[in-house]
mmCIF file of C-alpha atoms in Angstrom:
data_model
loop_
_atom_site.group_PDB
_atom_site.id
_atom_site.type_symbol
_atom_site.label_atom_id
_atom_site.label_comp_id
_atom_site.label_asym_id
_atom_site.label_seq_id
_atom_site.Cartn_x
_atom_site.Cartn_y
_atom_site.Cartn_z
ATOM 1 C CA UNK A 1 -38.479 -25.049 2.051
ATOM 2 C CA UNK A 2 -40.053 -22.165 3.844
ATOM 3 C CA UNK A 3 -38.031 -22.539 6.973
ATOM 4 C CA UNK A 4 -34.924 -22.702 5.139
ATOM 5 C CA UNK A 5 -36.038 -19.343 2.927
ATOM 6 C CA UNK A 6 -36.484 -17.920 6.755
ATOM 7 C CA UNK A 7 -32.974 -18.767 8.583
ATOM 8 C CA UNK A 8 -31.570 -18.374 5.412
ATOM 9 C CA UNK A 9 -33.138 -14.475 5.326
ATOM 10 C CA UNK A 10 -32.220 -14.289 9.185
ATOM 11 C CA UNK A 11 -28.423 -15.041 8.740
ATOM 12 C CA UNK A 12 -27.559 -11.341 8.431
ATOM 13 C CA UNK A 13 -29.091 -8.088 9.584
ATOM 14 C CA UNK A 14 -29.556 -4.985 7.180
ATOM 15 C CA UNK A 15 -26.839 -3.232 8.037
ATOM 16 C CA UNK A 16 -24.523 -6.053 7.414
ATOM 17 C CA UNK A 17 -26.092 -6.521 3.869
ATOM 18 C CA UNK A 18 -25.464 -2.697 3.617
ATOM 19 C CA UNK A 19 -21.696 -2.539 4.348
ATOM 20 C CA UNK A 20 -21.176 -6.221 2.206
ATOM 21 C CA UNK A 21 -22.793 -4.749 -0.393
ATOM 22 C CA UNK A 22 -20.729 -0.964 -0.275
ATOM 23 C CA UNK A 23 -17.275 -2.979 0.418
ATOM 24 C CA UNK A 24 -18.177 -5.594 -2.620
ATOM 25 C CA UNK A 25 -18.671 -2.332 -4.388
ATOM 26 C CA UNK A 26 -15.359 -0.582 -3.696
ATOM 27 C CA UNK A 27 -13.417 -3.773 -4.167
ATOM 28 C CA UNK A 28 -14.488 -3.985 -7.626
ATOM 29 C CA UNK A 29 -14.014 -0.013 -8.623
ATOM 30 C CA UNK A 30 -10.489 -0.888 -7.019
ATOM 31 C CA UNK A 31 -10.066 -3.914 -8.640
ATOM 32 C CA UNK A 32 -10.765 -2.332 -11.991
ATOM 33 C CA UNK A 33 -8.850 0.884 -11.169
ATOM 34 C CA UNK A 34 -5.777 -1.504 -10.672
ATOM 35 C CA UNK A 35 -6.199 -3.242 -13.775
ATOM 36 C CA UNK A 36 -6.675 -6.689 -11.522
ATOM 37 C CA UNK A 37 -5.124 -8.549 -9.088
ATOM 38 C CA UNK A 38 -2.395 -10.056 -10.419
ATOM 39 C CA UNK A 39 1.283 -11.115 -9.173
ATOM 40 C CA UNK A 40 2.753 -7.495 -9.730
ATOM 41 C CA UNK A 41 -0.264 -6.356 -7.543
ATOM 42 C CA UNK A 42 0.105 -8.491 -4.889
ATOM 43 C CA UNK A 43 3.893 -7.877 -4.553
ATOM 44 C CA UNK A 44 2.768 -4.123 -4.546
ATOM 45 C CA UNK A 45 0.675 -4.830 -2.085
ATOM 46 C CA UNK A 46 3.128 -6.723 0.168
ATOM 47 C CA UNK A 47 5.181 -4.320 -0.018
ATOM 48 C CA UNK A 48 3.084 -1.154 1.036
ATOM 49 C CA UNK A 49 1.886 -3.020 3.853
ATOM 50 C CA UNK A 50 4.913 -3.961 5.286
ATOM 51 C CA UNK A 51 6.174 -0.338 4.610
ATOM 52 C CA UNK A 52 3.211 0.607 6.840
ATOM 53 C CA UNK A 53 3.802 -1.985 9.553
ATOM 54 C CA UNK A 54 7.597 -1.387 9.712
ATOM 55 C CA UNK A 55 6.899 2.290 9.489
ATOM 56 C CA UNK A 56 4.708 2.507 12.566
ATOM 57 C CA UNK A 57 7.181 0.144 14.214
ATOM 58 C CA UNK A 58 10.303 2.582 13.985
ATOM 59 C CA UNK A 59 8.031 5.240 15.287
ATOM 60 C CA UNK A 60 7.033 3.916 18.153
ATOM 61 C CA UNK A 61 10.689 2.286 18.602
ATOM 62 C CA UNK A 62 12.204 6.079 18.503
ATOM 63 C CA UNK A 63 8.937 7.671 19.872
ATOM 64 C CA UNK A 64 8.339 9.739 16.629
ATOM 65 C CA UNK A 65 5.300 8.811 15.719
ATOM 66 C CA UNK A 66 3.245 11.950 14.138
ATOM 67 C CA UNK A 67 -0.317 11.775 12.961
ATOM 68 C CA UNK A 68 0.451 14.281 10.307
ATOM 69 C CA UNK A 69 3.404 12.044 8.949
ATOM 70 C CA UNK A 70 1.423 8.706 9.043
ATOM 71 C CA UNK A 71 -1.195 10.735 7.522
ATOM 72 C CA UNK A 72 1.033 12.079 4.396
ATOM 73 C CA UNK A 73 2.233 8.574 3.854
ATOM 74 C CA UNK A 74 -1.460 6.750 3.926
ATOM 75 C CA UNK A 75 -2.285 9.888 1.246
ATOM 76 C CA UNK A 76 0.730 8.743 -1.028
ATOM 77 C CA UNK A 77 -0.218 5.192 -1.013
ATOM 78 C CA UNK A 78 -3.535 6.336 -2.355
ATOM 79 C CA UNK A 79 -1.842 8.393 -4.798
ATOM 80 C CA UNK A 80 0.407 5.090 -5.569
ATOM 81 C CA UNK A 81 -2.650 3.313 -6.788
ATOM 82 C CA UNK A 82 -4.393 6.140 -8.447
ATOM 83 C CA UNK A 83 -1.289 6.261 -10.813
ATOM 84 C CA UNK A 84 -1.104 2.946 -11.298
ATOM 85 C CA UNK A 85 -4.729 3.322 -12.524
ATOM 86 C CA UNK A 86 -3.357 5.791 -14.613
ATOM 87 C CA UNK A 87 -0.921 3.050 -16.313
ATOM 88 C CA UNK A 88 -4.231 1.275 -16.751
ATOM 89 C CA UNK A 89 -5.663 4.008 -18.714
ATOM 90 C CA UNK A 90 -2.336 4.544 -20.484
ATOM 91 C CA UNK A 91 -1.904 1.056 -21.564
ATOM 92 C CA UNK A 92 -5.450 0.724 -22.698
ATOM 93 C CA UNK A 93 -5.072 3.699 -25.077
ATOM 94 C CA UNK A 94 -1.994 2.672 -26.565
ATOM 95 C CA UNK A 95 -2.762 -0.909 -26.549
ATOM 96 C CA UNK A 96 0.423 -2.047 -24.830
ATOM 97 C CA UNK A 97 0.998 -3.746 -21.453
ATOM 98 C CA UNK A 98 3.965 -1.783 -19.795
ATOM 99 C CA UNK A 99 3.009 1.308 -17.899
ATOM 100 C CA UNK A 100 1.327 -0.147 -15.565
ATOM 101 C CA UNK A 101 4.355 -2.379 -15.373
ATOM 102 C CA UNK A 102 6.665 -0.015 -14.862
ATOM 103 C CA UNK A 103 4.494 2.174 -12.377
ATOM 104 C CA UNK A 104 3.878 -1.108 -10.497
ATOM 105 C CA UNK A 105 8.313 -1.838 -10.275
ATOM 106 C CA UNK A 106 8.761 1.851 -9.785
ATOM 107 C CA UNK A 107 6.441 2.136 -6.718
ATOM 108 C CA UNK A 108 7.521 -1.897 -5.539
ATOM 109 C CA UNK A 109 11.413 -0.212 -5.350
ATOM 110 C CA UNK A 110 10.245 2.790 -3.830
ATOM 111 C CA UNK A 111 8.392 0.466 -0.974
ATOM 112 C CA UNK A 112 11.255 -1.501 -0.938
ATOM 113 C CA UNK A 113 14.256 1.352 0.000
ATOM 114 C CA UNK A 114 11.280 2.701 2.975
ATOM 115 C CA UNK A 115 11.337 -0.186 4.567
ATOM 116 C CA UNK A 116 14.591 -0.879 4.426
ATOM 117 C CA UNK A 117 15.107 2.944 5.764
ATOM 118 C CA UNK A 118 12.296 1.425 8.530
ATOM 119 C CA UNK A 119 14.202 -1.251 9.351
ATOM 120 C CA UNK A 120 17.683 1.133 10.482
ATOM 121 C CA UNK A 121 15.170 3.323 12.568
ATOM 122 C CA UNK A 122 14.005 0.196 14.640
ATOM 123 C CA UNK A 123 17.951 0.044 15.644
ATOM 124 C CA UNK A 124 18.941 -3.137 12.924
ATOM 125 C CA UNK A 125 20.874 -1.153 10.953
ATOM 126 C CA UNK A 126 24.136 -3.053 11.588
ATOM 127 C CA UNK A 127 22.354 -5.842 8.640
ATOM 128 C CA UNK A 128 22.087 -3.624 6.198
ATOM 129 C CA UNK A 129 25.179 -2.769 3.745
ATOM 130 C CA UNK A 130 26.827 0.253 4.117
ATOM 131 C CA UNK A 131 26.429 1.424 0.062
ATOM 132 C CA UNK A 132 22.884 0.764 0.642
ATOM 133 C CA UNK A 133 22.907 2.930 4.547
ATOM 134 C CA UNK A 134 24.866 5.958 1.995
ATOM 135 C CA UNK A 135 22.460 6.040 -0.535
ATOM 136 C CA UNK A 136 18.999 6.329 2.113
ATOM 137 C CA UNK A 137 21.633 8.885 3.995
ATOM 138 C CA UNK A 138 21.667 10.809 0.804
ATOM 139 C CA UNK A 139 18.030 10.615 -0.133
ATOM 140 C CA UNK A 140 17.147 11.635 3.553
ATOM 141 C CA UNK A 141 19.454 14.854 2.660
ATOM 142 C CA UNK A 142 17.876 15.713 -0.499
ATOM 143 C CA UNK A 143 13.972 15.209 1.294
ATOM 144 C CA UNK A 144 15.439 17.573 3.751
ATOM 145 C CA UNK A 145 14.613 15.134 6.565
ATOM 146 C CA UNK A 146 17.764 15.538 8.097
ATOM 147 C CA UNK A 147 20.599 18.167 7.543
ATOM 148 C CA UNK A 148 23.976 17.658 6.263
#
């Protein structure tokens, strides 16, 4: 019994029991900032992530990418889930289940159009429809990203 207390003890060093301990810690303030992990969560989640990977991809494709602009967008996705924590709150205090539901579909859309936009700057435009090519032309305009 005392041998296994001992390689049982010796299986991680103090420093990995720290940072277990601090990430077990932040995944459940995040956890509970979220309201869970549910389906709408993980689809959020999806969705942000491949916004990220397709983002860096079109940067690198056109040789854009900017520090400062992969920055701002790894500060909104934080914002993202600090309002959906928000809906939490909201929906607790009112006793109802749908502003974190429609904070969660609002963002998953959102995440949805960018990488779509990601997806014509890595040159595969020609699959996406036309109305759909307009309407990111359009939003581009009125983020003054590009001019008129």
């Amino acid at each position: 019994m005392k041998k296994m207390v001992i390689t049982l003890w010796n299986l991680w060093t103090s420093t990995e029991i720290k940072v277990g301990v601090l990430f077990s810690f932040l995944w459940l303030v995040l956890e509970h900032i979220v309201g869970g992990f549910d389906e709408q969560i993980t689809a959020l989640v999806i969705l942000t992530s491949l916004d990220i990977f397709t983002g860096f991809v079109g940067a690198f494709k056109t040789h854009s990418f900017m520090s400062s602009i992969a920055t701002r967008g790894l500060f909104k996705k934080a914002a993202m889930i600090l309002v959906v924590g928000l809906g939490v709150l909201l929906d607790t205090a009112m006793h109802t289940h749908m502003v974190r539901t429609m904070f969660i579909g609002g963002f998953a859309i959102i995440e949805a159009l960018s990488i779509v936009e990601n997806i014509d700057k890595m040159g595969y435009g020609q699959y996406i429809p036309e109305f759909l090519r307009r309407c990111l032309a359009q939003i581009a305009v009125e983020k003054r990203v590009i001019k008129k």
